[in-house]
């Protein structure tokens, strides 16, 4: 295993992804009916931003650390994200499965899948206090597709792979197509790096051609040191009502703090 998220946790891309995740979860909680969250590439659940790894890249310092003095009125997703981040403190930055676990009600369920044994062991510990969170050690693509649709028939699937392998875009696109076929009304939150516009367009084009009715992208670009990731995308399939407005509002606050351009764009269907 080469990829370890601890080097990147809390960076600009994590902030935008995690605010989007919280926005979707807050929407799902508007109805009493229970929902399911499937996190296919969950990571370790909690990250020490004061540790040596985070210090070495400085990515969290240029990311979530810049939001700590925010006091203005904020859209609910950003406010809830910041509250959860502050509750843990910088040594316990919450990853996607922990953010989800913290927001679940008794009727909701989380399944978090992580392949790598060390990260999985940490994930298991991080989620142990949450009775309605289950962890699985395995391949997130195969397990996520297999577990769909969830018994509640409503919910969110998160695909956030490490992009270690040269054919990750193809594997991801195929898994999304399979997953959407099994859970057509599900919400899907997908993260990808943008190192080449053509590769990103080919990926989103392939997914959208698979019969997706509603989708939007959030494209975030920063100016980063040579060799560091400076641009990342989110593809959100079946974004819930009001998600776009929530993200436009969050982007207005986040963009100057992260020194980023954040573009929220409808790619299929309309609000
Ligand atoms: C980008 S990180 C996840 C970060 C996490 N979603 C978050 O936002 O906090 C990707 C994770 O996927 C794990 N991973 C790699 N290949 C996997 C696979 N085939 N199935 C499940 N997890 C995998 C890596 O070990 C890593 O922890």
Short mmCIF file of N, CA and C in Angstrom, two decimals, residues 57-210:
data_model
loop_
_atom_site.label_atom_id
_atom_site.label_comp_id
_atom_site.label_asym_id
_atom_site.label_seq_id
_atom_site.Cartn_x
_atom_site.Cartn_y
_atom_site.Cartn_z
N UNK A 57 3.41 17.35 4.72
CA UNK A 57 2.83 17.90 3.49
C UNK A 57 2.27 19.31 3.70
N UNK A 58 1.85 19.61 4.92
CA UNK A 58 1.25 20.93 5.19
C UNK A 58 -0.11 21.11 4.54
N UNK A 59 -0.70 20.03 4.03
CA UNK A 59 -1.96 20.18 3.28
C UNK A 59 -3.12 20.60 4.19
N UNK A 60 -3.16 20.07 5.41
CA UNK A 60 -4.25 20.46 6.32
C UNK A 60 -4.10 21.92 6.75
N UNK A 61 -2.86 22.37 6.88
CA UNK A 61 -2.60 23.79 7.24
C UNK A 61 -3.17 24.72 6.18
N UNK A 62 -3.10 24.28 4.90
CA UNK A 62 -3.64 25.10 3.82
C UNK A 62 -5.10 24.73 3.54
N UNK A 63 -5.65 23.87 4.36
CA UNK A 63 -7.04 23.42 4.16
C UNK A 63 -7.89 23.77 5.36
N UNK A 64 -8.26 22.74 6.12
CA UNK A 64 -9.23 22.94 7.20
C UNK A 64 -8.73 23.93 8.26
N UNK A 65 -7.42 24.03 8.46
CA UNK A 65 -6.89 24.95 9.48
C UNK A 65 -7.29 26.39 9.18
N UNK A 66 -7.50 26.70 7.91
CA UNK A 66 -7.85 28.07 7.54
C UNK A 66 -9.30 28.43 7.87
N UNK A 67 -10.09 27.43 8.30
CA UNK A 67 -11.51 27.69 8.57
C UNK A 67 -11.76 27.92 10.06
N UNK A 68 -10.72 27.76 10.86
CA UNK A 68 -10.95 27.72 12.30
C UNK A 68 -11.44 29.02 12.90
N UNK A 69 -11.17 30.15 12.22
CA UNK A 69 -11.63 31.42 12.79
C UNK A 69 -12.96 31.87 12.22
N UNK A 70 -13.57 31.02 11.39
CA UNK A 70 -14.85 31.39 10.77
C UNK A 70 -15.91 31.62 11.84
N UNK A 71 -16.52 32.79 11.82
CA UNK A 71 -17.56 33.07 12.82
C UNK A 71 -18.85 33.54 12.14
N UNK A 72 -18.78 33.86 10.84
CA UNK A 72 -19.94 34.44 10.14
C UNK A 72 -21.08 33.44 10.09
N UNK A 73 -22.21 33.97 9.67
CA UNK A 73 -23.35 33.07 9.46
C UNK A 73 -22.99 32.13 8.31
N UNK A 74 -23.31 30.86 8.49
CA UNK A 74 -22.88 29.86 7.48
C UNK A 74 -24.05 29.01 7.05
N UNK A 75 -23.98 28.44 5.83
CA UNK A 75 -24.99 27.46 5.46
C UNK A 75 -24.89 26.25 6.39
N UNK A 76 -26.01 25.55 6.66
CA UNK A 76 -26.02 24.50 7.67
C UNK A 76 -24.97 23.41 7.47
N UNK A 77 -24.69 23.01 6.24
CA UNK A 77 -23.72 21.92 6.03
C UNK A 77 -22.33 22.34 6.49
N UNK A 78 -21.94 23.56 6.15
CA UNK A 78 -20.62 24.05 6.55
C UNK A 78 -20.56 24.21 8.07
N UNK A 79 -21.63 24.74 8.66
CA UNK A 79 -21.66 24.94 10.12
C UNK A 79 -21.56 23.59 10.83
N UNK A 80 -22.29 22.59 10.34
CA UNK A 80 -22.29 21.27 11.00
C UNK A 80 -20.93 20.60 10.84
N UNK A 81 -20.35 20.70 9.65
CA UNK A 81 -19.01 20.13 9.40
C UNK A 81 -18.00 20.75 10.37
N UNK A 82 -18.03 22.08 10.46
CA UNK A 82 -17.05 22.76 11.34
C UNK A 82 -17.24 22.38 12.79
N UNK A 83 -18.50 22.24 13.19
CA UNK A 83 -18.78 21.85 14.57
C UNK A 83 -18.19 20.46 14.86
N UNK A 84 -18.39 19.52 13.93
CA UNK A 84 -17.87 18.16 14.13
C UNK A 84 -16.34 18.16 14.14
N UNK A 85 -15.74 18.97 13.27
CA UNK A 85 -14.28 19.06 13.22
C UNK A 85 -13.75 19.63 14.54
N UNK A 86 -14.41 20.69 15.03
CA UNK A 86 -13.93 21.35 16.26
C UNK A 86 -14.12 20.46 17.48
N UNK A 87 -15.19 19.67 17.48
CA UNK A 87 -15.42 18.77 18.62
C UNK A 87 -14.27 17.78 18.78
N UNK A 88 -13.74 17.30 17.65
CA UNK A 88 -12.65 16.32 17.72
C UNK A 88 -11.30 16.96 18.02
N UNK A 89 -11.15 18.21 17.59
CA UNK A 89 -9.85 18.88 17.75
C UNK A 89 -8.89 18.42 16.66
N UNK A 90 -7.75 19.12 16.50
CA UNK A 90 -6.85 18.85 15.37
C UNK A 90 -6.21 17.45 15.40
N UNK A 91 -6.20 16.79 16.55
CA UNK A 91 -5.60 15.45 16.58
C UNK A 91 -6.61 14.37 16.21
N UNK A 92 -7.86 14.78 16.02
CA UNK A 92 -8.90 13.80 15.67
C UNK A 92 -9.79 14.36 14.56
N UNK A 93 -9.18 14.65 13.42
CA UNK A 93 -9.98 15.14 12.28
C UNK A 93 -10.85 13.99 11.76
N UNK A 94 -12.17 14.22 11.62
CA UNK A 94 -13.05 13.13 11.23
C UNK A 94 -13.06 12.87 9.72
N UNK A 95 -12.80 11.63 9.34
CA UNK A 95 -12.93 11.24 7.94
C UNK A 95 -14.40 10.97 7.61
N UNK A 96 -14.63 10.59 6.34
CA UNK A 96 -16.02 10.46 5.89
C UNK A 96 -16.86 9.49 6.74
N UNK A 97 -16.32 8.30 7.14
CA UNK A 97 -17.20 7.40 7.90
C UNK A 97 -17.54 7.93 9.30
N UNK A 98 -16.58 8.67 9.88
CA UNK A 98 -16.86 9.21 11.23
C UNK A 98 -17.85 10.36 11.14
N UNK A 99 -17.72 11.20 10.12
CA UNK A 99 -18.71 12.28 9.94
C UNK A 99 -20.11 11.67 9.80
N UNK A 100 -20.20 10.61 8.99
CA UNK A 100 -21.50 9.96 8.78
C UNK A 100 -22.00 9.36 10.09
N UNK A 101 -21.12 8.61 10.79
CA UNK A 101 -21.54 7.95 12.03
C UNK A 101 -22.08 8.97 13.03
N UNK A 102 -21.41 10.13 13.11
CA UNK A 102 -21.82 11.15 14.07
C UNK A 102 -23.20 11.72 13.75
N UNK A 103 -23.58 11.66 12.47
CA UNK A 103 -24.85 12.28 12.07
C UNK A 103 -26.01 11.29 11.97
N UNK A 104 -25.73 10.00 12.11
CA UNK A 104 -26.80 9.00 11.97
C UNK A 104 -27.78 9.07 13.15
N UNK A 105 -29.04 8.75 12.85
CA UNK A 105 -30.04 8.57 13.91
C UNK A 105 -30.18 7.07 14.15
N UNK A 106 -31.00 6.67 15.13
CA UNK A 106 -31.09 5.23 15.43
C UNK A 106 -31.62 4.43 14.24
N UNK A 107 -32.46 5.05 13.41
CA UNK A 107 -33.05 4.30 12.29
C UNK A 107 -32.13 4.23 11.06
N UNK A 108 -30.98 4.89 11.10
CA UNK A 108 -30.08 4.92 9.94
C UNK A 108 -28.92 3.93 10.12
N UNK A 109 -28.30 3.55 9.00
CA UNK A 109 -27.21 2.56 9.04
C UNK A 109 -26.02 3.03 8.21
N UNK A 110 -24.84 2.69 8.68
CA UNK A 110 -23.61 2.96 7.92
C UNK A 110 -22.85 1.67 7.73
N UNK A 111 -22.39 1.41 6.51
CA UNK A 111 -21.42 0.33 6.28
C UNK A 111 -20.17 0.98 5.69
N UNK A 112 -19.07 0.80 6.37
CA UNK A 112 -17.81 1.42 5.94
C UNK A 112 -16.84 0.30 5.56
N UNK A 113 -16.33 0.38 4.31
CA UNK A 113 -15.46 -0.68 3.79
C UNK A 113 -14.05 -0.12 3.59
N UNK A 114 -13.07 -0.87 4.04
CA UNK A 114 -11.67 -0.45 3.88
C UNK A 114 -10.84 -1.69 3.60
N UNK A 115 -9.96 -1.59 2.62
CA UNK A 115 -9.21 -2.77 2.18
C UNK A 115 -7.96 -3.03 3.02
N UNK A 116 -7.25 -1.97 3.37
CA UNK A 116 -5.92 -2.18 3.96
C UNK A 116 -5.99 -2.43 5.46
N UNK A 117 -5.36 -3.54 5.91
CA UNK A 117 -5.54 -4.01 7.28
C UNK A 117 -5.25 -2.97 8.37
N UNK A 118 -4.18 -2.19 8.19
CA UNK A 118 -3.85 -1.21 9.22
C UNK A 118 -4.90 -0.11 9.32
N UNK A 119 -5.32 0.38 8.15
CA UNK A 119 -6.35 1.41 8.12
C UNK A 119 -7.67 0.84 8.63
N UNK A 120 -7.93 -0.42 8.27
CA UNK A 120 -9.16 -1.07 8.71
C UNK A 120 -9.21 -1.19 10.24
N UNK A 121 -8.07 -1.56 10.85
CA UNK A 121 -8.02 -1.72 12.32
C UNK A 121 -8.35 -0.38 13.00
N UNK A 122 -7.79 0.70 12.45
CA UNK A 122 -8.06 2.02 13.03
C UNK A 122 -9.53 2.41 12.82
N UNK A 123 -10.05 2.07 11.64
CA UNK A 123 -11.46 2.37 11.33
C UNK A 123 -12.41 1.66 12.31
N UNK A 124 -12.07 0.39 12.57
CA UNK A 124 -12.90 -0.40 13.48
C UNK A 124 -12.95 0.27 14.86
N UNK A 125 -11.81 0.73 15.33
CA UNK A 125 -11.76 1.42 16.63
C UNK A 125 -12.56 2.72 16.58
N UNK A 126 -12.38 3.46 15.48
CA UNK A 126 -13.05 4.78 15.39
C UNK A 126 -14.56 4.64 15.40
N UNK A 127 -15.06 3.55 14.80
CA UNK A 127 -16.52 3.40 14.68
C UNK A 127 -17.12 2.52 15.78
N UNK A 128 -16.26 1.97 16.65
CA UNK A 128 -16.76 1.05 17.70
C UNK A 128 -17.87 1.67 18.56
N UNK A 129 -17.80 2.97 18.88
CA UNK A 129 -18.86 3.52 19.74
C UNK A 129 -20.22 3.66 19.05
N UNK A 130 -20.30 3.43 17.75
CA UNK A 130 -21.54 3.71 17.02
C UNK A 130 -22.26 2.40 16.67
N UNK A 131 -23.37 2.15 17.37
CA UNK A 131 -24.06 0.86 17.27
C UNK A 131 -24.58 0.59 15.86
N UNK A 132 -24.95 1.62 15.14
CA UNK A 132 -25.51 1.38 13.80
C UNK A 132 -24.49 1.55 12.68
N UNK A 133 -23.22 1.46 13.03
CA UNK A 133 -22.16 1.50 12.01
C UNK A 133 -21.49 0.13 11.95
N UNK A 134 -21.38 -0.41 10.73
CA UNK A 134 -20.70 -1.70 10.55
C UNK A 134 -19.45 -1.47 9.71
N UNK A 135 -18.41 -2.24 9.97
CA UNK A 135 -17.18 -2.11 9.18
C UNK A 135 -16.91 -3.41 8.45
N UNK A 136 -16.32 -3.30 7.28
CA UNK A 136 -15.95 -4.49 6.51
C UNK A 136 -14.54 -4.32 5.98
N UNK A 137 -13.77 -5.39 6.03
CA UNK A 137 -12.42 -5.37 5.48
C UNK A 137 -12.48 -6.07 4.12
N UNK A 138 -12.36 -5.30 3.03
CA UNK A 138 -12.47 -5.94 1.73
C UNK A 138 -12.37 -4.93 0.62
N UNK A 139 -12.72 -5.37 -0.59
CA UNK A 139 -12.68 -4.48 -1.75
C UNK A 139 -13.98 -3.66 -1.81
N UNK A 140 -13.82 -2.36 -1.70
CA UNK A 140 -14.97 -1.47 -1.62
C UNK A 140 -15.85 -1.49 -2.85
N UNK A 141 -15.24 -1.65 -4.02
CA UNK A 141 -16.05 -1.64 -5.25
C UNK A 141 -17.00 -2.84 -5.25
N UNK A 142 -16.43 -4.03 -5.08
CA UNK A 142 -17.24 -5.25 -5.17
C UNK A 142 -18.28 -5.30 -4.05
N UNK A 143 -17.85 -4.94 -2.82
CA UNK A 143 -18.77 -5.04 -1.69
C UNK A 143 -19.90 -4.01 -1.81
N UNK A 144 -19.57 -2.80 -2.22
CA UNK A 144 -20.61 -1.76 -2.31
C UNK A 144 -21.69 -2.19 -3.31
N UNK A 145 -21.25 -2.66 -4.47
CA UNK A 145 -22.23 -3.06 -5.50
C UNK A 145 -23.07 -4.23 -4.98
N UNK A 146 -22.41 -5.17 -4.31
CA UNK A 146 -23.11 -6.35 -3.78
C UNK A 146 -24.18 -5.96 -2.74
N UNK A 147 -23.89 -4.94 -1.94
CA UNK A 147 -24.79 -4.56 -0.84
C UNK A 147 -25.96 -3.69 -1.30
N UNK A 148 -26.01 -3.37 -2.58
CA UNK A 148 -27.08 -2.51 -3.08
C UNK A 148 -28.22 -3.32 -3.69
N UNK A 149 -29.46 -2.85 -3.59
CA UNK A 149 -29.89 -1.65 -2.87
C UNK A 149 -29.98 -1.95 -1.37
N UNK A 150 -29.85 -0.93 -0.53
CA UNK A 150 -29.96 -1.18 0.91
C UNK A 150 -31.42 -1.48 1.27
N UNK A 151 -31.67 -2.22 2.36
CA UNK A 151 -33.04 -2.55 2.73
C UNK A 151 -33.93 -1.32 2.86
N UNK A 152 -33.37 -0.20 3.30
CA UNK A 152 -34.19 1.02 3.48
C UNK A 152 -34.55 1.66 2.14
N UNK A 153 -33.89 1.27 1.07
CA UNK A 153 -34.14 1.82 -0.28
C UNK A 153 -33.95 3.32 -0.37
N UNK A 154 -33.31 3.92 0.60
CA UNK A 154 -32.92 5.33 0.46
C UNK A 154 -31.54 5.49 1.09
N UNK A 155 -30.77 6.38 0.49
CA UNK A 155 -29.47 6.60 1.09
C UNK A 155 -28.41 7.06 0.12
N UNK A 156 -27.17 6.95 0.61
CA UNK A 156 -26.01 7.54 -0.06
C UNK A 156 -24.91 6.49 -0.21
N UNK A 157 -24.28 6.49 -1.39
CA UNK A 157 -23.09 5.66 -1.61
C UNK A 157 -21.92 6.62 -1.87
N UNK A 158 -20.84 6.44 -1.12
CA UNK A 158 -19.65 7.28 -1.32
C UNK A 158 -18.56 6.43 -1.96
N UNK A 159 -18.03 6.91 -3.08
CA UNK A 159 -16.86 6.27 -3.71
C UNK A 159 -15.71 7.28 -3.63
N UNK A 160 -14.68 6.93 -2.87
CA UNK A 160 -13.55 7.85 -2.68
C UNK A 160 -12.24 7.06 -2.74
N UNK A 161 -11.93 6.50 -3.92
CA UNK A 161 -10.76 5.62 -4.04
C UNK A 161 -9.45 6.42 -4.01
N UNK A 162 -8.34 5.71 -3.81
CA UNK A 162 -7.05 6.41 -3.65
C UNK A 162 -6.36 6.80 -4.97
N UNK A 163 -6.86 6.32 -6.09
CA UNK A 163 -6.24 6.60 -7.40
C UNK A 163 -4.76 6.23 -7.41
N UNK A 164 -4.49 5.03 -6.92
CA UNK A 164 -3.12 4.50 -6.94
C UNK A 164 -2.86 3.79 -8.24
N UNK A 165 -3.94 3.26 -8.84
CA UNK A 165 -3.73 2.41 -10.00
C UNK A 165 -4.08 3.18 -11.28
N UNK A 166 -3.33 2.94 -12.37
CA UNK A 166 -3.53 3.72 -13.59
C UNK A 166 -4.93 3.53 -14.20
N UNK A 167 -5.59 2.39 -13.88
CA UNK A 167 -6.93 2.22 -14.46
C UNK A 167 -8.05 2.48 -13.45
N UNK A 168 -7.73 3.30 -12.44
CA UNK A 168 -8.75 3.56 -11.40
C UNK A 168 -10.01 4.22 -11.97
N UNK A 169 -9.85 5.16 -12.92
CA UNK A 169 -11.04 5.81 -13.50
C UNK A 169 -11.96 4.78 -14.15
N UNK A 170 -11.37 3.82 -14.88
CA UNK A 170 -12.20 2.81 -15.56
C UNK A 170 -12.90 1.92 -14.54
N UNK A 171 -12.14 1.46 -13.52
CA UNK A 171 -12.72 0.60 -12.49
C UNK A 171 -13.85 1.34 -11.76
N UNK A 172 -13.58 2.60 -11.46
CA UNK A 172 -14.57 3.42 -10.74
C UNK A 172 -15.82 3.61 -11.60
N UNK A 173 -15.65 3.96 -12.87
CA UNK A 173 -16.80 4.19 -13.75
C UNK A 173 -17.65 2.93 -13.86
N UNK A 174 -17.00 1.79 -13.98
CA UNK A 174 -17.75 0.53 -14.09
C UNK A 174 -18.51 0.24 -12.80
N UNK A 175 -17.86 0.46 -11.65
CA UNK A 175 -18.53 0.21 -10.36
C UNK A 175 -19.73 1.15 -10.20
N UNK A 176 -19.58 2.40 -10.62
CA UNK A 176 -20.69 3.35 -10.48
C UNK A 176 -21.86 2.91 -11.37
N UNK A 177 -21.53 2.50 -12.58
CA UNK A 177 -22.61 2.08 -13.49
C UNK A 177 -23.35 0.89 -12.90
N UNK A 178 -22.61 -0.09 -12.36
CA UNK A 178 -23.24 -1.26 -11.74
C UNK A 178 -24.08 -0.85 -10.53
N UNK A 179 -23.52 0.07 -9.74
CA UNK A 179 -24.20 0.49 -8.52
C UNK A 179 -25.48 1.26 -8.84
N UNK A 180 -25.40 2.15 -9.84
CA UNK A 180 -26.59 2.94 -10.22
C UNK A 180 -27.69 2.02 -10.78
N UNK A 181 -27.26 1.00 -11.50
CA UNK A 181 -28.24 0.05 -12.05
C UNK A 181 -29.01 -0.62 -10.90
N UNK A 182 -28.33 -0.92 -9.79
CA UNK A 182 -28.97 -1.61 -8.67
C UNK A 182 -29.70 -0.67 -7.72
N UNK A 183 -29.35 0.61 -7.74
CA UNK A 183 -29.90 1.55 -6.76
C UNK A 183 -30.13 2.89 -7.47
N UNK A 184 -31.08 2.86 -8.44
CA UNK A 184 -31.24 3.99 -9.36
C UNK A 184 -31.63 5.28 -8.64
N UNK A 185 -32.35 5.17 -7.53
CA UNK A 185 -32.77 6.40 -6.85
C UNK A 185 -31.81 6.80 -5.71
N UNK A 186 -30.70 6.09 -5.59
CA UNK A 186 -29.73 6.43 -4.54
C UNK A 186 -28.98 7.70 -4.88
N UNK A 187 -28.40 8.30 -3.85
CA UNK A 187 -27.52 9.45 -4.04
C UNK A 187 -26.09 8.91 -4.06
N UNK A 188 -25.28 9.39 -4.97
CA UNK A 188 -23.89 8.93 -5.09
C UNK A 188 -22.97 10.14 -5.00
N UNK A 189 -21.97 10.03 -4.12
CA UNK A 189 -20.96 11.08 -3.99
C UNK A 189 -19.62 10.47 -4.38
N UNK A 190 -19.03 10.99 -5.43
CA UNK A 190 -17.82 10.38 -5.99
C UNK A 190 -16.71 11.44 -6.06
N UNK A 191 -15.55 11.06 -5.54
CA UNK A 191 -14.40 11.99 -5.56
C UNK A 191 -13.38 11.53 -6.61
N UNK A 192 -12.76 12.49 -7.29
CA UNK A 192 -11.69 12.14 -8.24
C UNK A 192 -10.71 13.31 -8.36
N UNK A 193 -9.44 12.97 -8.59
CA UNK A 193 -8.45 14.04 -8.82
C UNK A 193 -8.56 14.53 -10.26
N UNK A 194 -8.28 15.80 -10.50
CA UNK A 194 -8.25 16.29 -11.88
C UNK A 194 -6.81 16.65 -12.22
N UNK A 195 -6.14 15.70 -12.85
CA UNK A 195 -4.76 15.96 -13.28
C UNK A 195 -4.76 16.28 -14.76
N UNK A 196 -5.79 15.80 -15.45
CA UNK A 196 -5.97 16.14 -16.86
C UNK A 196 -7.47 16.33 -17.09
N UNK A 197 -7.78 17.45 -17.74
CA UNK A 197 -9.19 17.76 -18.02
C UNK A 197 -9.81 16.66 -18.89
N UNK A 198 -9.01 16.17 -19.86
CA UNK A 198 -9.53 15.15 -20.79
C UNK A 198 -9.90 13.88 -20.03
N UNK A 199 -9.04 13.46 -19.09
CA UNK A 199 -9.32 12.22 -18.33
C UNK A 199 -10.56 12.41 -17.46
N UNK A 200 -10.69 13.59 -16.85
CA UNK A 200 -11.86 13.85 -16.00
C UNK A 200 -13.13 13.87 -16.85
N UNK A 201 -13.05 14.51 -18.02
CA UNK A 201 -14.23 14.58 -18.91
C UNK A 201 -14.62 13.20 -19.40
N UNK A 202 -13.60 12.38 -19.73
CA UNK A 202 -13.90 11.02 -20.21
C UNK A 202 -14.60 10.23 -19.11
N UNK A 203 -14.14 10.40 -17.88
CA UNK A 203 -14.73 9.68 -16.75
C UNK A 203 -16.19 10.14 -16.52
N UNK A 204 -16.40 11.43 -16.39
CA UNK A 204 -17.77 11.90 -16.11
C UNK A 204 -18.68 11.56 -17.30
N UNK A 205 -18.13 11.70 -18.52
CA UNK A 205 -18.92 11.38 -19.71
C UNK A 205 -19.37 9.92 -19.70
N UNK A 206 -18.46 9.04 -19.34
CA UNK A 206 -18.79 7.62 -19.33
C UNK A 206 -19.87 7.31 -18.28
N UNK A 207 -19.73 7.92 -17.11
CA UNK A 207 -20.73 7.68 -16.06
C UNK A 207 -22.09 8.24 -16.49
N UNK A 208 -22.10 9.44 -17.02
CA UNK A 208 -23.37 10.07 -17.38
C UNK A 208 -24.06 9.33 -18.53
N UNK A 209 -23.25 8.72 -19.39
CA UNK A 209 -23.83 7.97 -20.52
C UNK A 209 -24.51 6.68 -20.04
N UNK A 210 -24.28 6.31 -18.80
CA UNK A 210 -24.87 5.08 -18.26
C UNK A 210 -26.30 5.25 -17.79
#
